[in-house]
PDB file of C-alpha atoms in Angstrom:
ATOM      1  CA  UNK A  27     122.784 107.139  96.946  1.00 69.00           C
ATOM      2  CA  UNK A  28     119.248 108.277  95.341  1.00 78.00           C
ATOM      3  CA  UNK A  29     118.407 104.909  95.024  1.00 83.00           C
ATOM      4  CA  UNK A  30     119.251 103.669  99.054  1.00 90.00           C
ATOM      5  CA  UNK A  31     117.486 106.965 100.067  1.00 90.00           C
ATOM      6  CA  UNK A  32     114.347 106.245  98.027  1.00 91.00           C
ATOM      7  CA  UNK A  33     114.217 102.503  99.599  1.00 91.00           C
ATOM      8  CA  UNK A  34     113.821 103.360 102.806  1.00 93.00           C
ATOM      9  CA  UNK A  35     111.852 106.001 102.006  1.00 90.00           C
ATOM     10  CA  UNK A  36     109.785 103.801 100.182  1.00 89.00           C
ATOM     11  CA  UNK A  37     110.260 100.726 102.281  1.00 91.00           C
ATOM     12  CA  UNK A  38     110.809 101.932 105.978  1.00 92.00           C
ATOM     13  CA  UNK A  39     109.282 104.790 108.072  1.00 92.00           C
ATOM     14  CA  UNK A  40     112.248 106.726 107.772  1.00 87.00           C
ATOM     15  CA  UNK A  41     111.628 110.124 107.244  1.00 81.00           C
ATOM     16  CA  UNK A  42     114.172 110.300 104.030  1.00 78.00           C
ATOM     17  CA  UNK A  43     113.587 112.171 101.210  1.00 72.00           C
ATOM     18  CA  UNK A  44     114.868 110.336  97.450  1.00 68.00           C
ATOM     19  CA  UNK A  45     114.532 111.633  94.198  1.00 69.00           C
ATOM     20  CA  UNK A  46     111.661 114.529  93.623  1.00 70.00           C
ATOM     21  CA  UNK A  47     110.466 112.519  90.570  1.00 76.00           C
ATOM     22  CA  UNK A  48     110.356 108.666  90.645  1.00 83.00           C
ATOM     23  CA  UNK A  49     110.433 107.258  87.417  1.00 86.00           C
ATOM     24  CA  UNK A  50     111.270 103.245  86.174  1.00 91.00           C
ATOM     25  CA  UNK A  51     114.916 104.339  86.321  1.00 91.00           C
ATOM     26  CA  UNK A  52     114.686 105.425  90.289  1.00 90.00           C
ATOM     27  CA  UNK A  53     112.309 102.649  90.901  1.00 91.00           C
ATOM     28  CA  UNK A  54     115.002  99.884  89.942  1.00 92.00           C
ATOM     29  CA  UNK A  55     117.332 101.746  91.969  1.00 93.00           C
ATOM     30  CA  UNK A  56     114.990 101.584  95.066  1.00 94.00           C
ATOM     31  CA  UNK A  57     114.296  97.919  94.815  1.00 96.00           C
ATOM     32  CA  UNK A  58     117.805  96.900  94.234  1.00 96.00           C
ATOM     33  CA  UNK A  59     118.367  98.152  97.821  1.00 96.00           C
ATOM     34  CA  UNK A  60     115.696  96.634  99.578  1.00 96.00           C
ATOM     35  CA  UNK A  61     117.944  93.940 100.925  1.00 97.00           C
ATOM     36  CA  UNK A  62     119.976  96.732 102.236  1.00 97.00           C
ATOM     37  CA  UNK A  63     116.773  97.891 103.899  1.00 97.00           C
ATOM     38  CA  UNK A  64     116.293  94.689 105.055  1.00 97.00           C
ATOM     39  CA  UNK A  65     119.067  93.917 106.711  1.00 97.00           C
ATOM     40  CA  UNK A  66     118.614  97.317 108.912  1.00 97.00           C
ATOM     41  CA  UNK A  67     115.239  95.982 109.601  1.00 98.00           C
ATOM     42  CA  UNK A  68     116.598  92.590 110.665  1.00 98.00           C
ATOM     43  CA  UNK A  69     119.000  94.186 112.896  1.00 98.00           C
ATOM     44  CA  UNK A  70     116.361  95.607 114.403  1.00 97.00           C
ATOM     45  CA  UNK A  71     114.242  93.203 114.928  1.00 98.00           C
ATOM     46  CA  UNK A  72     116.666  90.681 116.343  1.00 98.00           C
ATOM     47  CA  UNK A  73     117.642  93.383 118.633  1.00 98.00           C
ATOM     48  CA  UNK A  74     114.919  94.540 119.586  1.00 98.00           C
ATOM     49  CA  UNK A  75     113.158  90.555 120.504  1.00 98.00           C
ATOM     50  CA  UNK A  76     117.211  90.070 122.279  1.00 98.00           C
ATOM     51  CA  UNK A  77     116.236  93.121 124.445  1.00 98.00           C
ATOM     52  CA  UNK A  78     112.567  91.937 125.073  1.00 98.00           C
ATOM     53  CA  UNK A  79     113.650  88.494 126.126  1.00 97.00           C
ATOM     54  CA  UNK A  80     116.236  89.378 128.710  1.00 97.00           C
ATOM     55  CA  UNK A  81     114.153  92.114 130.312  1.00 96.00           C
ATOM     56  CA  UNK A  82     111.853  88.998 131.487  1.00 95.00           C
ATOM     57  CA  UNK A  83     108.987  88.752 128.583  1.00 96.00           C
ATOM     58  CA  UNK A  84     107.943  85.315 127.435  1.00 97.00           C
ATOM     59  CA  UNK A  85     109.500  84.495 124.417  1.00 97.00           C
ATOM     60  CA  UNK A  86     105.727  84.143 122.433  1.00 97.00           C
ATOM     61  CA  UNK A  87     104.757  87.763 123.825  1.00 98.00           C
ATOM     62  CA  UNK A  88     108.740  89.293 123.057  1.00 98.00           C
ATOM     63  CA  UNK A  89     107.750  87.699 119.042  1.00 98.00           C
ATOM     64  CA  UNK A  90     104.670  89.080 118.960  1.00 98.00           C
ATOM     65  CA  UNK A  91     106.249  92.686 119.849  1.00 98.00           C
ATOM     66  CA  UNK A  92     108.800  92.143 117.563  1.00 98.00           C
ATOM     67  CA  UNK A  93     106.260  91.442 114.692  1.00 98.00           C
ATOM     68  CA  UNK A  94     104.312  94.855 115.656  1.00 97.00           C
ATOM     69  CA  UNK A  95     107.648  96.939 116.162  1.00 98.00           C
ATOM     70  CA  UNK A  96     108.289  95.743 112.156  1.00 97.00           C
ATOM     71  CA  UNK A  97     104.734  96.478 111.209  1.00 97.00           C
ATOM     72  CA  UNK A  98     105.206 100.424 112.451  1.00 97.00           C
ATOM     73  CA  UNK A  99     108.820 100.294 110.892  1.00 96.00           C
ATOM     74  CA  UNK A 100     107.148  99.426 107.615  1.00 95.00           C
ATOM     75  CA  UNK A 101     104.324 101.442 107.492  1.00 92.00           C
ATOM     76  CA  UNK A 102     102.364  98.559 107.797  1.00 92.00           C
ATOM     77  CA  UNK A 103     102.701  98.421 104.017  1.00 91.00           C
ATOM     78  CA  UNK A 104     103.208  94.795 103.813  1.00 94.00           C
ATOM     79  CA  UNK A 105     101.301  93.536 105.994  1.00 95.00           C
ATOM     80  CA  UNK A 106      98.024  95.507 104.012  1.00 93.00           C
ATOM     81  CA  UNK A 107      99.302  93.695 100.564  1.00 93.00           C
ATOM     82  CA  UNK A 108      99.256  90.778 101.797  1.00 96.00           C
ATOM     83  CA  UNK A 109      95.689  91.391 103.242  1.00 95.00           C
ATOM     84  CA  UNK A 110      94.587  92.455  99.855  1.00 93.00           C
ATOM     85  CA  UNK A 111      97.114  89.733  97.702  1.00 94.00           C
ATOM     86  CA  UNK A 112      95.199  86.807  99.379  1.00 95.00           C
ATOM     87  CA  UNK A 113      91.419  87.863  99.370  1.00 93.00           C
ATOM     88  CA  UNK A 114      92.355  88.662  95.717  1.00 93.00           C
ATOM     89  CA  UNK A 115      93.788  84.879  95.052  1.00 93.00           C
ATOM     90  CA  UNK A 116      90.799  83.720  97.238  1.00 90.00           C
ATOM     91  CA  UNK A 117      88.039  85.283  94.340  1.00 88.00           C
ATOM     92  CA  UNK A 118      86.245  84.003  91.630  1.00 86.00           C
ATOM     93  CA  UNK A 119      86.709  85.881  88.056  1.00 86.00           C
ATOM     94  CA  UNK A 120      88.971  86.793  85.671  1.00 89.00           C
ATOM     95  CA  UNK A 121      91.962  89.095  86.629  1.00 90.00           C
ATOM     96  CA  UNK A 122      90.571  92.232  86.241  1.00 90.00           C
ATOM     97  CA  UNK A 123      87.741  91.307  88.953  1.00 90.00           C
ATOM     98  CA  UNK A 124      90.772  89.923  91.180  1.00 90.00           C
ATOM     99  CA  UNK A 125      92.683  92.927  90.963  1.00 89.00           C
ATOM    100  CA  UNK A 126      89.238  95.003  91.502  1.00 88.00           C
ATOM    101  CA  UNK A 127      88.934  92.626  95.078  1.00 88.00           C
ATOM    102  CA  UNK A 128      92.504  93.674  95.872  1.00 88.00           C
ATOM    103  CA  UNK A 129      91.829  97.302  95.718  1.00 84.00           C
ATOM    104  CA  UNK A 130      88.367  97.183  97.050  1.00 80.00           C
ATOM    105  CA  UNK A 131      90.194  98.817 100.615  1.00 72.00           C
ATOM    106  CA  UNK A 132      88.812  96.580 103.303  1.00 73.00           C
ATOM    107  CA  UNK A 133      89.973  92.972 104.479  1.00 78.00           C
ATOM    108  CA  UNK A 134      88.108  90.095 103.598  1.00 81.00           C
ATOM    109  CA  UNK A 135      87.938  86.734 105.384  1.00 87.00           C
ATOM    110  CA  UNK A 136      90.539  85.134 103.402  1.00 91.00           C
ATOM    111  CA  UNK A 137      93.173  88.416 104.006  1.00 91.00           C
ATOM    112  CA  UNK A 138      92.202  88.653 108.036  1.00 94.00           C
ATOM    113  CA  UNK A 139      93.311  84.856 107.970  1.00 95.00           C
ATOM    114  CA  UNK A 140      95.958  85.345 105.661  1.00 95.00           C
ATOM    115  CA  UNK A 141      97.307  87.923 108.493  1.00 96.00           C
ATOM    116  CA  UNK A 142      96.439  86.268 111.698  1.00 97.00           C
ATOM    117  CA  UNK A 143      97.937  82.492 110.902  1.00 97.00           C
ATOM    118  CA  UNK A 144     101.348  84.676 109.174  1.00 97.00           C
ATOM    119  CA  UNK A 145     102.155  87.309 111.501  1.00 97.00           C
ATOM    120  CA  UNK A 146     101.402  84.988 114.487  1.00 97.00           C
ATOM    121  CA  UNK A 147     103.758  82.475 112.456  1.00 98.00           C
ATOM    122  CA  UNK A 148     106.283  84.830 112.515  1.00 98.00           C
ATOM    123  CA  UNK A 149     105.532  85.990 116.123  1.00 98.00           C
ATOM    124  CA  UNK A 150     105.973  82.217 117.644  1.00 98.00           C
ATOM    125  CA  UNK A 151     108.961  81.548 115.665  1.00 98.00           C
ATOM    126  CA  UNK A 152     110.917  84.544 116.610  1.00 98.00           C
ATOM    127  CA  UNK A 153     110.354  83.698 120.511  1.00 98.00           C
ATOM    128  CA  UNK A 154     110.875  80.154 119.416  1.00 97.00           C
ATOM    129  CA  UNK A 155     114.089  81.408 118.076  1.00 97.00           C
ATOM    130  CA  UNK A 156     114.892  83.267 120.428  1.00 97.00           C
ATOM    131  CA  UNK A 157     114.936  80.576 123.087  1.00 96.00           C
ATOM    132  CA  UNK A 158     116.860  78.991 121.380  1.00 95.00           C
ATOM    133  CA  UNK A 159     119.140  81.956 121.070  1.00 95.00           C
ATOM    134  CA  UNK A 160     119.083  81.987 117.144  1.00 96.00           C
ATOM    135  CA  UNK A 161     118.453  85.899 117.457  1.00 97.00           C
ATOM    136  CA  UNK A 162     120.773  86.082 113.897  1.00 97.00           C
ATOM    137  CA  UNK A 163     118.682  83.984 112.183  1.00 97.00           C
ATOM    138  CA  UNK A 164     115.480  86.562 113.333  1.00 98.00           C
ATOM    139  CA  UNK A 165     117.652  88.964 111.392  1.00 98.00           C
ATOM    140  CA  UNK A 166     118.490  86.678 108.276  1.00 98.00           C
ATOM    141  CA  UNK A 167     114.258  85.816 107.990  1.00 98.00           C
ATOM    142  CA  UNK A 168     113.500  89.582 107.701  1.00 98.00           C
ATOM    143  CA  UNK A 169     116.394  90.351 105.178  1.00 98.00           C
ATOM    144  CA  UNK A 170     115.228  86.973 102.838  1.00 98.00           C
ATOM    145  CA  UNK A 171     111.946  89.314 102.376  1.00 97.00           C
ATOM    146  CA  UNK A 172     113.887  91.765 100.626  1.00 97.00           C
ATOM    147  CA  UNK A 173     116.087  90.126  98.602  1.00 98.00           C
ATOM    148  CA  UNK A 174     113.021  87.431  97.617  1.00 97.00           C
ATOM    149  CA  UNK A 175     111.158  91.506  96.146  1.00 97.00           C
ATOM    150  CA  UNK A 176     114.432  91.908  93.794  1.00 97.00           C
ATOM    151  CA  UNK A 177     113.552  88.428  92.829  1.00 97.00           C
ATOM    152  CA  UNK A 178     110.145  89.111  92.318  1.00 97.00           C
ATOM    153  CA  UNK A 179     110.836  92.148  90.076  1.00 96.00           C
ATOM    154  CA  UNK A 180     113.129  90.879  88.111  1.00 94.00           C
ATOM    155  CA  UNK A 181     112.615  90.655  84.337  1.00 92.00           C
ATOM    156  CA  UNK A 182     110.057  88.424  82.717  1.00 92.00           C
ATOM    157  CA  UNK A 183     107.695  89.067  85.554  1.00 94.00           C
ATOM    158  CA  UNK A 184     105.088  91.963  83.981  1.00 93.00           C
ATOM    159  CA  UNK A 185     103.365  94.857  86.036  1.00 94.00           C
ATOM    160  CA  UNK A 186      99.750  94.272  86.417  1.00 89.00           C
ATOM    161  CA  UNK A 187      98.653  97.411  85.288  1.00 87.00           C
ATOM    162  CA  UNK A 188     100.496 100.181  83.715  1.00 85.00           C
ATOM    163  CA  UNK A 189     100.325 103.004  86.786  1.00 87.00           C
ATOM    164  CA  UNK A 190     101.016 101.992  90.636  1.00 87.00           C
ATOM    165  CA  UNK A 191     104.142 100.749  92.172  1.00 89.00           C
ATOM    166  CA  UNK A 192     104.182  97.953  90.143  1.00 90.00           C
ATOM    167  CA  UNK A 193     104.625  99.318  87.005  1.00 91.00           C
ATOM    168  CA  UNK A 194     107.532 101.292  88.313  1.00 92.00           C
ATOM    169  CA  UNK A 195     109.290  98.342  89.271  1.00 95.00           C
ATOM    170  CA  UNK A 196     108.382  95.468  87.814  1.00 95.00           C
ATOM    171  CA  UNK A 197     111.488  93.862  85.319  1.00 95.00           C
ATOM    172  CA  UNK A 198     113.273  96.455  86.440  1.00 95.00           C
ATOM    173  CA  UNK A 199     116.289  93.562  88.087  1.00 96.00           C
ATOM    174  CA  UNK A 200     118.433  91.060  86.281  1.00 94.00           C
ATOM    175  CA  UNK A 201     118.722  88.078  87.305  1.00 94.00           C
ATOM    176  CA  UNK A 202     122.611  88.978  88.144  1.00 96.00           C
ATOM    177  CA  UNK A 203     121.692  91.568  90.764  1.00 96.00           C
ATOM    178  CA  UNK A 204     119.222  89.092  92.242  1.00 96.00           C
ATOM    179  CA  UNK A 205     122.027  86.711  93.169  1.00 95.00           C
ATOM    180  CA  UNK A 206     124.292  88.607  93.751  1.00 96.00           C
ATOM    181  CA  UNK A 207     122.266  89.491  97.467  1.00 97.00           C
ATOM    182  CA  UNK A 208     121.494  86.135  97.246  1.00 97.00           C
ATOM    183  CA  UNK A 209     124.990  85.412  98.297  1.00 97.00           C
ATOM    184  CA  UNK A 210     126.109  86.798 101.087  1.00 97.00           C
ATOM    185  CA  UNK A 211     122.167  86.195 102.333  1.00 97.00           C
ATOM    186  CA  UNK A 212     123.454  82.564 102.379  1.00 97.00           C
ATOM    187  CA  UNK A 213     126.698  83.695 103.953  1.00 96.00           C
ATOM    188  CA  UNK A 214     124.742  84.994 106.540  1.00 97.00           C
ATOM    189  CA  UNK A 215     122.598  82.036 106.889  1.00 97.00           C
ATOM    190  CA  UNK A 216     125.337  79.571 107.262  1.00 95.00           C
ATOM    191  CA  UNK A 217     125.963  81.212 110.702  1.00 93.00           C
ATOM    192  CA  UNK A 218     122.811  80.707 111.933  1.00 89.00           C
ATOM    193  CA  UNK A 219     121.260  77.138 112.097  1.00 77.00           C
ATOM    194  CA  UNK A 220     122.848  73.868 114.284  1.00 81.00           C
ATOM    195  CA  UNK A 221     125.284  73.191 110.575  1.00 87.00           C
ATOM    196  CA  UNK A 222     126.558  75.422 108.065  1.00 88.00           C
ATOM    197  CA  UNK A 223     124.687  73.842 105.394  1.00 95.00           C
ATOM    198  CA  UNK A 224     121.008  74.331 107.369  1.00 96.00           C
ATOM    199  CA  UNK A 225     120.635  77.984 107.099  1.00 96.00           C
ATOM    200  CA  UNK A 226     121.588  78.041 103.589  1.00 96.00           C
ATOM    201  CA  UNK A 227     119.184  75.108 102.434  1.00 97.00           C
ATOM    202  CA  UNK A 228     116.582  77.096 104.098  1.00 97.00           C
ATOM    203  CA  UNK A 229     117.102  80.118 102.605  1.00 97.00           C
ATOM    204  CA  UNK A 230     116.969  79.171  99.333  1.00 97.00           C
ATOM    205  CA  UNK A 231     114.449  76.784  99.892  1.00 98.00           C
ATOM    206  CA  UNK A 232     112.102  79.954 101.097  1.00 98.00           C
ATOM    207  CA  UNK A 233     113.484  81.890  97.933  1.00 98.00           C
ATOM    208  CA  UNK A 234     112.299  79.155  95.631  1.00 97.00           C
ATOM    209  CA  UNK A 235     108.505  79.030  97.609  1.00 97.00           C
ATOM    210  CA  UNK A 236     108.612  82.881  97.270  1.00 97.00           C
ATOM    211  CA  UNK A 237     109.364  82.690  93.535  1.00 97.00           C
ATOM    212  CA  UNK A 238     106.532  80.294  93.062  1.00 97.00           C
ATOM    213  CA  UNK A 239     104.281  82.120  94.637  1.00 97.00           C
ATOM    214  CA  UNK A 240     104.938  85.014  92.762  1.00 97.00           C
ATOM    215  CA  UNK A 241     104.470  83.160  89.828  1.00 96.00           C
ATOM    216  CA  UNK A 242     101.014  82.172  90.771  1.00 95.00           C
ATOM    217  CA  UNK A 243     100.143  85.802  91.112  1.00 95.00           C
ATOM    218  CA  UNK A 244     101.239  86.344  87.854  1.00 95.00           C
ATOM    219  CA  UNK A 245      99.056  84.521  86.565  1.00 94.00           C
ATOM    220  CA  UNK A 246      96.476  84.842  88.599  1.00 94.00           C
ATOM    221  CA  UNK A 247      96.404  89.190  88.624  1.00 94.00           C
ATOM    222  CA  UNK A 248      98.379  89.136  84.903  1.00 92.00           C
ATOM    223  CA  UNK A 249     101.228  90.737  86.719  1.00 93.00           C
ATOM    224  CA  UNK A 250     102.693  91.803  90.126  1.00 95.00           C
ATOM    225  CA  UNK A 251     101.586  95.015  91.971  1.00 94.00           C
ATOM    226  CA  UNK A 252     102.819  96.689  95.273  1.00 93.00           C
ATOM    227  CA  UNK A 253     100.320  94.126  97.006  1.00 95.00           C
ATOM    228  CA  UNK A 254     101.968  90.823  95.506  1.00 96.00           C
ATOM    229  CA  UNK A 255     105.441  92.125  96.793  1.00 97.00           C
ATOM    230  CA  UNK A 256     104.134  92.496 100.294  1.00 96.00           C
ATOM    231  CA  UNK A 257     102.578  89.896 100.573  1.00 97.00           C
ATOM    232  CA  UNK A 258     105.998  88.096  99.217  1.00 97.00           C
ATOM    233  CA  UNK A 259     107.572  89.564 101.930  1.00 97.00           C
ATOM    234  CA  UNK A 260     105.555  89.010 104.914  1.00 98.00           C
ATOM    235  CA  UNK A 261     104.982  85.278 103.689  1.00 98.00           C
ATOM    236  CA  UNK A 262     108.772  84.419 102.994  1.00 98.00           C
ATOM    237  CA  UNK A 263     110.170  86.115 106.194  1.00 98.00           C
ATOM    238  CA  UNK A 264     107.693  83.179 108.490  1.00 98.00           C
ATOM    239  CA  UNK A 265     108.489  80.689 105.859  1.00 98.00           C
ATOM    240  CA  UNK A 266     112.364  81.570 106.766  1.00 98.00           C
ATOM    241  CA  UNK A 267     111.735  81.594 110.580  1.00 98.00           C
ATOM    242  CA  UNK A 268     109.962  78.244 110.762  1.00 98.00           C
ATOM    243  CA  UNK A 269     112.515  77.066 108.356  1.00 97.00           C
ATOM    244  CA  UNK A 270     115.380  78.011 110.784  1.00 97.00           C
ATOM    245  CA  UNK A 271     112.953  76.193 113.491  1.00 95.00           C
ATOM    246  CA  UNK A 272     113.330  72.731 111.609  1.00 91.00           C
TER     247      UNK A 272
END
């Protein structure tokens, strides 16, 4: 129970307390929840758009409230790493002056981009979605996010440095606790495109992008930080959205 508390804590705006000390040991805990987390958040959001679109909204405006109503959920915690993840990847330098960019604290051209062409991806495809009244799919997008962090923090993938959130969760999964939310993610999925077999191709499809993407921060930054996983997250809940679109 530690661990679910300190995931939303951690993940969510939840006012929950976890453990008083966070260590490697909590920190694995944590992150094996997120899926848990973001499932509550996908419930949410799908909810929340469903609610939108029959009190009259357009379906584009409905998304884009959606996409903000997650952002304050979150903390806006995500959206900030993935800011900072792409202004990093879009710098000259070794990775120490990458990682330097990253936690410089303001938004560079690359990052604003970065956040305007993903969050409004995310924003059109949930009204898109939505019109086509896919609102479980909405729901199945924000909890890939999750499950595509255990993924990224699963072992063989270093920390970056050796204090931040990164090096309290990085290899802290097996691969084994990775898939096992992987499957009833695709479960879920399976219920939500035109066939069975869409919503899981996408899903894993948008797991596999994530994990390359990760990869490329790993070698790019010499490891994964907080930043890399929100920026995972934000970038493989549109990819799972348009996916769903297809």
């Amino acid at each position: 129970m530690s661990g679910l508390l300190l995931a939303f804590s951690w993940l969510t705006v939840l006012p929950l307390r976890g453990p008083d000390s966070v260590d490697r040991v909590a920190g694995g805990r944590a992150i094996r929840y997120a899926p848990v987390t973001g499932a509550a958040l996908g419930v949410l959001a799908a909810g929340l758009l469903w609610l939108l679109v029959s009190a009259g909204l357009i379906p584009a405006l409905g998304g884009l409230l959606t996409v903000g109503a997650l952002a304050l959920a979150t903390r806006g915690m995500h959206i900030d790493g993935l800011s900072d993840t792409v202004d990093g990847l879009g710098c000259y330098g070794p990775p120490e002056r990458a990682k330097a960019v990253m936690h410089s604290g303001g938004a560079g051209p690359f990052g604003v981009c970065a956040l305007l062409i993903c969050l409004g991806t995310q924003a059109l495809a949930f009204g898109s979605l939505a019109v086509a009244g896919q609102f479980g799919a909405v729901a199945v997008a924000v909890a890939t996010g999750r499950v595509a962090v255990v993924f990224a923090c699963r072992r063989g993938v270093p920390a970056s440095a050796t204090e931040g959130f990164g090096a309290l969760v990085a290899e802290t999964q097996s691969w084994w606790t990775a898939f096992a939310w992987t499957v009833p993610l695709l479960a879920a999925a399976a219920w939500c495109g035109p066939d069975w077999w869409h919503g899981i191709i996408v899903v894993a499809v948008t797991l596999a992008l994530s994990a390359l993407l990760v990869a490329h921060c790993v070698r790019r930054f010499a490891g994964v930080n907080g930043d890399v996983l929100g920026a995972a997250i934000e970038i493989t809940v549109a990819a799972a959205a348009v996916g769903f679109l297809l």
